[in-house]
Amino acid sequence: GTVFSGCDVAQKVLRQVIALWRDVGWGSVVLKPVFSCEIHEKTQAFLQQEFPDTPCVFRDASELCQAQAFDVRPRSFQIVPYIDVCVAGPVCVDRSKLNKHASSNISCIHRGTGQRGSTFQYMQSFVQRSKPKLVIIENLTDLLVVGKSGDEGEQDSDANFVLQWLQMEGYIAMH
């Protein structure tokens, strides 16, 4: 499943990796798309057209930590399925180089502020509830920037916060 799917590049990349894995003789790996989750209606339409074999296109990541989420295809609430692999790319607008206030959002994930911080919290809740075997978080390059992360003013990066959280959840984490 992909969260904050955008144009779901992750699905395309995973398909290519699986094909290469098979082509070099390392055996076969089967990954089937289970759902995409994207809040923007135009992107939802793109996902439905580009990935017709994806069973669900959920509209809102904040609903994924519940038993059911709204699926835009049948326009009804559906059970949020179990997934083995979760790929998430938290919204980047808060930290974008095009955002003139980006420097004030240095620790937005750690603080849970802005669109990026709140969308990361939705992904956290989903991962804690569903416990996928593998979590891939992309769109994190700018999170390596060091900023103030706590009340004591210690310096840290949001990337380190993400790694520490994944490790606390029992995942092997690296960037």
PDB file of C-alpha atoms in Angstrom:
ATOM      1  CA  GLY A   1       0.000   0.000   0.000  1.00  0.00           C
ATOM      2  CA  THR A   2       1.108   3.537  -0.643  1.00  0.00           C
ATOM      3  CA  VAL A   3       0.231   6.506   1.539  1.00  0.00           C
ATOM      4  CA  PHE A   4       0.380  10.076   0.163  1.00  0.00           C
ATOM      5  CA  SER A   5       0.651   8.271  -3.149  1.00  0.00           C
ATOM      6  CA  GLY A   6       0.982  11.225  -5.503  1.00  0.00           C
ATOM      7  CA  CYS A   7       1.579   9.704  -8.929  1.00  0.00           C
ATOM      8  CA  ASP A   8       2.617   6.460  -7.179  1.00  0.00           C
ATOM      9  CA  VAL A   9       6.147   6.305  -8.519  1.00  0.00           C
ATOM     10  CA  ALA A  10       6.844   3.776  -5.735  1.00  0.00           C
ATOM     11  CA  GLN A  11       4.551   1.245  -7.426  1.00  0.00           C
ATOM     12  CA  LYS A  12       6.395   1.639 -10.722  1.00  0.00           C
ATOM     13  CA  VAL A  13       9.812   1.390  -9.067  1.00  0.00           C
ATOM     14  CA  LEU A  14       8.851  -1.729  -7.092  1.00  0.00           C
ATOM     15  CA  ARG A  15       7.606  -3.383 -10.283  1.00  0.00           C
ATOM     16  CA  GLN A  16      10.945  -2.663 -11.984  1.00  0.00           C
ATOM     17  CA  VAL A  17      12.937  -3.948  -8.990  1.00  0.00           C
ATOM     18  CA  ILE A  18      10.914  -7.173  -8.964  1.00  0.00           C
ATOM     19  CA  ALA A  19      11.492  -7.637 -12.709  1.00  0.00           C
ATOM     20  CA  LEU A  20      15.237  -7.051 -12.317  1.00  0.00           C
ATOM     21  CA  TRP A  21      15.340  -9.427  -9.330  1.00  0.00           C
ATOM     22  CA  ARG A  22      13.753 -12.126 -11.495  1.00  0.00           C
ATOM     23  CA  ASP A  23      15.904 -11.322 -14.563  1.00  0.00           C
ATOM     24  CA  VAL A  24      19.184 -11.751 -12.677  1.00  0.00           C
ATOM     25  CA  GLY A  25      18.011 -15.139 -11.439  1.00  0.00           C
ATOM     26  CA  TRP A  26      17.400 -14.352  -7.772  1.00  0.00           C
ATOM     27  CA  GLY A  27      13.989 -15.996  -7.839  1.00  0.00           C
ATOM     28  CA  SER A  28      10.599 -14.431  -7.935  1.00  0.00           C
ATOM     29  CA  VAL A  29       9.025 -11.965  -5.569  1.00  0.00           C
ATOM     30  CA  VAL A  30       5.323 -11.268  -5.703  1.00  0.00           C
ATOM     31  CA  LEU A  31       4.041  -7.883  -4.625  1.00  0.00           C
ATOM     32  CA  LYS A  32       0.484  -6.954  -5.464  1.00  0.00           C
ATOM     33  CA  PRO A  33      -0.845  -3.444  -5.027  1.00  0.00           C
ATOM     34  CA  VAL A  34      -3.439  -3.340  -2.259  1.00  0.00           C
ATOM     35  CA  PHE A  35      -4.266   0.350  -2.050  1.00  0.00           C
ATOM     36  CA  SER A  36      -3.177   3.865  -2.797  1.00  0.00           C
ATOM     37  CA  CYS A  37      -4.113   6.824  -0.644  1.00  0.00           C
ATOM     38  CA  GLU A  38      -4.223  10.360  -1.991  1.00  0.00           C
ATOM     39  CA  ILE A  39      -6.291  13.355  -0.909  1.00  0.00           C
ATOM     40  CA  HIS A  40      -6.269  15.324  -4.190  1.00  0.00           C
ATOM     41  CA  GLU A  41      -9.172  14.417  -6.485  1.00  0.00           C
ATOM     42  CA  LYS A  42      -7.262  14.915  -9.753  1.00  0.00           C
ATOM     43  CA  THR A  43      -4.486  12.663  -8.491  1.00  0.00           C
ATOM     44  CA  GLN A  44      -7.052  10.080  -7.368  1.00  0.00           C
ATOM     45  CA  ALA A  45      -8.421  10.052 -10.934  1.00  0.00           C
ATOM     46  CA  PHE A  46      -4.873   9.641 -12.290  1.00  0.00           C
ATOM     47  CA  LEU A  47      -4.220   6.713  -9.926  1.00  0.00           C
ATOM     48  CA  GLN A  48      -7.437   4.989 -10.974  1.00  0.00           C
ATOM     49  CA  GLN A  49      -6.519   5.347 -14.643  1.00  0.00           C
ATOM     50  CA  GLU A  50      -2.801   4.517 -14.317  1.00  0.00           C
ATOM     51  CA  PHE A  51      -3.176   1.628 -11.841  1.00  0.00           C
ATOM     52  CA  PRO A  52      -6.522  -0.050 -12.550  1.00  0.00           C
ATOM     53  CA  ASP A  53      -5.350  -3.234 -10.792  1.00  0.00           C
ATOM     54  CA  THR A  54      -5.028  -1.443  -7.428  1.00  0.00           C
ATOM     55  CA  PRO A  55      -8.147  -2.549  -5.530  1.00  0.00           C
ATOM     56  CA  CYS A  56      -8.650   0.579  -3.390  1.00  0.00           C
ATOM     57  CA  VAL A  57      -7.900   4.268  -3.754  1.00  0.00           C
ATOM     58  CA  PHE A  58      -8.500   5.777  -0.339  1.00  0.00           C
ATOM     59  CA  ARG A  59      -9.078   9.509  -0.114  1.00  0.00           C
ATOM     60  CA  ASP A  60      -7.558  10.473   3.221  1.00  0.00           C
ATOM     61  CA  ALA A  61      -4.566   9.141   5.163  1.00  0.00           C
ATOM     62  CA  SER A  62      -6.134  10.288   8.416  1.00  0.00           C
ATOM     63  CA  GLU A  63      -8.734   7.514   7.952  1.00  0.00           C
ATOM     64  CA  LEU A  64      -6.204   4.690   7.474  1.00  0.00           C
ATOM     65  CA  CYS A  65      -5.694   4.159  11.198  1.00  0.00           C
ATOM     66  CA  GLN A  66      -9.381   3.290  11.514  1.00  0.00           C
ATOM     67  CA  ALA A  67     -11.022   0.010  10.554  1.00  0.00           C
ATOM     68  CA  GLN A  68     -12.560   1.576   7.436  1.00  0.00           C
ATOM     69  CA  ALA A  69     -11.579   4.365   5.066  1.00  0.00           C
ATOM     70  CA  PHE A  70     -13.424   5.998   2.178  1.00  0.00           C
ATOM     71  CA  ASP A  71     -12.579   4.387  -1.172  1.00  0.00           C
ATOM     72  CA  VAL A  72     -13.162   6.756  -4.105  1.00  0.00           C
ATOM     73  CA  ARG A  73     -13.901   3.966  -6.602  1.00  0.00           C
ATOM     74  CA  PRO A  74     -17.147   2.607  -5.152  1.00  0.00           C
ATOM     75  CA  ARG A  75     -17.575   5.897  -3.247  1.00  0.00           C
ATOM     76  CA  SER A  76     -18.076   4.079   0.029  1.00  0.00           C
ATOM     77  CA  PHE A  77     -16.211   3.098   3.153  1.00  0.00           C
ATOM     78  CA  GLN A  78     -14.176  -0.097   2.816  1.00  0.00           C
ATOM     79  CA  ILE A  79     -12.149  -2.136   5.288  1.00  0.00           C
ATOM     80  CA  VAL A  80      -8.534  -0.973   5.375  1.00  0.00           C
ATOM     81  CA  PRO A  81      -6.665  -4.122   4.294  1.00  0.00           C
ATOM     82  CA  TYR A  82      -3.509  -5.537   5.831  1.00  0.00           C
ATOM     83  CA  ILE A  83      -0.360  -4.823   3.830  1.00  0.00           C
ATOM     84  CA  ASP A  84       3.131  -6.313   3.958  1.00  0.00           C
ATOM     85  CA  VAL A  85       4.835  -3.230   2.506  1.00  0.00           C
ATOM     86  CA  CYS A  86       3.950   0.376   3.275  1.00  0.00           C
ATOM     87  CA  VAL A  87       5.477   3.112   1.126  1.00  0.00           C
ATOM     88  CA  ALA A  88       4.844   6.647   2.318  1.00  0.00           C
ATOM     89  CA  GLY A  89       6.062  10.042   1.193  1.00  0.00           C
ATOM     90  CA  PRO A  90       4.950  12.691   3.674  1.00  0.00           C
ATOM     91  CA  VAL A  91       3.845  15.970   2.106  1.00  0.00           C
ATOM     92  CA  CYS A  92       6.856  18.137   1.291  1.00  0.00           C
ATOM     93  CA  VAL A  93       5.308  21.593   0.833  1.00  0.00           C
ATOM     94  CA  ASP A  94       6.374  22.758   4.316  1.00  0.00           C
ATOM     95  CA  ARG A  95      10.033  22.032   3.567  1.00  0.00           C
ATOM     96  CA  SER A  96      10.104  22.782  -0.157  1.00  0.00           C
ATOM     97  CA  LYS A  97      12.822  25.090  -1.424  1.00  0.00           C
ATOM     98  CA  LEU A  98       9.984  27.029  -3.077  1.00  0.00           C
ATOM     99  CA  ASN A  99       8.404  27.747   0.327  1.00  0.00           C
ATOM    100  CA  LYS A 100       9.773  31.060   1.625  1.00  0.00           C
ATOM    101  CA  HIS A 101       8.990  29.913   5.198  1.00  0.00           C
ATOM    102  CA  ALA A 102      10.724  26.528   4.873  1.00  0.00           C
ATOM    103  CA  SER A 103      13.449  27.413   7.365  1.00  0.00           C
ATOM    104  CA  SER A 104      10.839  27.798  10.112  1.00  0.00           C
ATOM    105  CA  ASN A 105       9.664  24.235   9.417  1.00  0.00           C
ATOM    106  CA  ILE A 106      13.014  22.509  10.019  1.00  0.00           C
ATOM    107  CA  SER A 107      11.669  20.148  12.727  1.00  0.00           C
ATOM    108  CA  CYS A 108       8.073  19.915  11.521  1.00  0.00           C
ATOM    109  CA  ILE A 109       7.925  16.113  11.710  1.00  0.00           C
ATOM    110  CA  HIS A 110       9.390  15.976  15.208  1.00  0.00           C
ATOM    111  CA  ARG A 111       7.035  18.750  16.366  1.00  0.00           C
ATOM    112  CA  GLY A 112       4.060  17.382  14.390  1.00  0.00           C
ATOM    113  CA  THR A 113       3.434  20.779  12.803  1.00  0.00           C
ATOM    114  CA  GLY A 114       2.431  21.856   9.329  1.00  0.00           C
ATOM    115  CA  GLN A 115       1.162  19.583   6.587  1.00  0.00           C
ATOM    116  CA  ARG A 116       4.298  17.443   6.650  1.00  0.00           C
ATOM    117  CA  GLY A 117       4.192  16.912  10.403  1.00  0.00           C
ATOM    118  CA  SER A 118       0.491  16.068  10.479  1.00  0.00           C
ATOM    119  CA  THR A 119       0.663  13.726   7.479  1.00  0.00           C
ATOM    120  CA  PHE A 120       3.625  11.961   9.049  1.00  0.00           C
ATOM    121  CA  GLN A 121       1.529  11.450  12.189  1.00  0.00           C
ATOM    122  CA  TYR A 122      -1.223   9.829  10.081  1.00  0.00           C
ATOM    123  CA  MET A 123       1.364   7.457   8.612  1.00  0.00           C
ATOM    124  CA  GLN A 124       2.726   6.733  12.108  1.00  0.00           C
ATOM    125  CA  SER A 125      -0.740   5.829  13.377  1.00  0.00           C
ATOM    126  CA  PHE A 126      -1.358   3.581  10.385  1.00  0.00           C
ATOM    127  CA  VAL A 127       1.982   1.767  10.783  1.00  0.00           C
ATOM    128  CA  GLN A 128       1.436   1.312  14.530  1.00  0.00           C
ATOM    129  CA  ARG A 129      -2.033  -0.147  13.901  1.00  0.00           C
ATOM    130  CA  SER A 130      -1.250  -2.373  10.914  1.00  0.00           C
ATOM    131  CA  LYS A 131       2.390  -3.412  11.566  1.00  0.00           C
ATOM    132  CA  PRO A 132       3.515  -3.986   7.945  1.00  0.00           C
ATOM    133  CA  LYS A 133       6.656  -6.086   7.517  1.00  0.00           C
ATOM    134  CA  LEU A 134       8.467  -3.336   5.596  1.00  0.00           C
ATOM    135  CA  VAL A 135       8.080   0.451   5.782  1.00  0.00           C
ATOM    136  CA  ILE A 136       9.680   2.637   3.120  1.00  0.00           C
ATOM    137  CA  ILE A 137       9.516   6.368   3.715  1.00  0.00           C
ATOM    138  CA  GLU A 138      10.546   8.416   0.722  1.00  0.00           C
ATOM    139  CA  ASN A 139      10.767  12.147   0.052  1.00  0.00           C
ATOM    140  CA  LEU A 140      13.079  12.661   3.028  1.00  0.00           C
ATOM    141  CA  THR A 141      16.247  14.257   1.622  1.00  0.00           C
ATOM    142  CA  ASP A 142      15.556  17.649   3.173  1.00  0.00           C
ATOM    143  CA  LEU A 143      14.848  16.022   6.532  1.00  0.00           C
ATOM    144  CA  LEU A 144      18.586  15.553   7.022  1.00  0.00           C
ATOM    145  CA  VAL A 145      18.856  19.289   7.747  1.00  0.00           C
ATOM    146  CA  VAL A 146      19.620  19.766  11.425  1.00  0.00           C
ATOM    147  CA  GLY A 147      17.293  21.890  13.529  1.00  0.00           C
ATOM    148  CA  LYS A 148      16.083  22.301  17.078  1.00  0.00           C
ATOM    149  CA  SER A 149      14.030  19.251  17.982  1.00  0.00           C
ATOM    150  CA  GLY A 150      13.148  19.450  21.641  1.00  0.00           C
ATOM    151  CA  ASP A 151      12.308  21.657  24.563  1.00  0.00           C
ATOM    152  CA  GLU A 152      15.928  21.643  25.695  1.00  0.00           C
ATOM    153  CA  GLY A 153      16.994  23.033  22.311  1.00  0.00           C
ATOM    154  CA  GLU A 154      19.155  20.065  21.309  1.00  0.00           C
ATOM    155  CA  GLN A 155      20.115  19.884  17.660  1.00  0.00           C
ATOM    156  CA  ASP A 156      18.774  16.989  15.623  1.00  0.00           C
ATOM    157  CA  SER A 157      17.260  16.236  12.232  1.00  0.00           C
ATOM    158  CA  ASP A 158      13.759  15.052  11.452  1.00  0.00           C
ATOM    159  CA  ALA A 159      15.422  12.120   9.656  1.00  0.00           C
ATOM    160  CA  ASN A 160      16.966  10.983  12.947  1.00  0.00           C
ATOM    161  CA  PHE A 161      13.580  11.361  14.638  1.00  0.00           C
ATOM    162  CA  VAL A 162      12.011   9.144  11.934  1.00  0.00           C
ATOM    163  CA  LEU A 163      14.787   6.543  12.276  1.00  0.00           C
ATOM    164  CA  GLN A 164      14.461   6.459  16.070  1.00  0.00           C
ATOM    165  CA  TRP A 165      10.686   6.082  15.821  1.00  0.00           C
ATOM    166  CA  LEU A 166      10.985   3.198  13.329  1.00  0.00           C
ATOM    167  CA  GLN A 167      13.528   1.481  15.586  1.00  0.00           C
ATOM    168  CA  MET A 168      11.213   1.903  18.596  1.00  0.00           C
ATOM    169  CA  GLU A 169       8.487   0.212  16.517  1.00  0.00           C
ATOM    170  CA  GLY A 170      10.830  -2.762  15.944  1.00  0.00           C
ATOM    171  CA  TYR A 171      12.018  -1.974  12.411  1.00  0.00           C
ATOM    172  CA  ILE A 172      15.591  -1.975  11.165  1.00  0.00           C
ATOM    173  CA  ALA A 173      15.951   1.625  10.016  1.00  0.00           C
ATOM    174  CA  MET A 174      18.521   3.376   7.846  1.00  0.00           C
ATOM    175  CA  HIS A 175      18.824   6.250   5.409  1.00  0.00           C
TER     176      HIS A 175
END
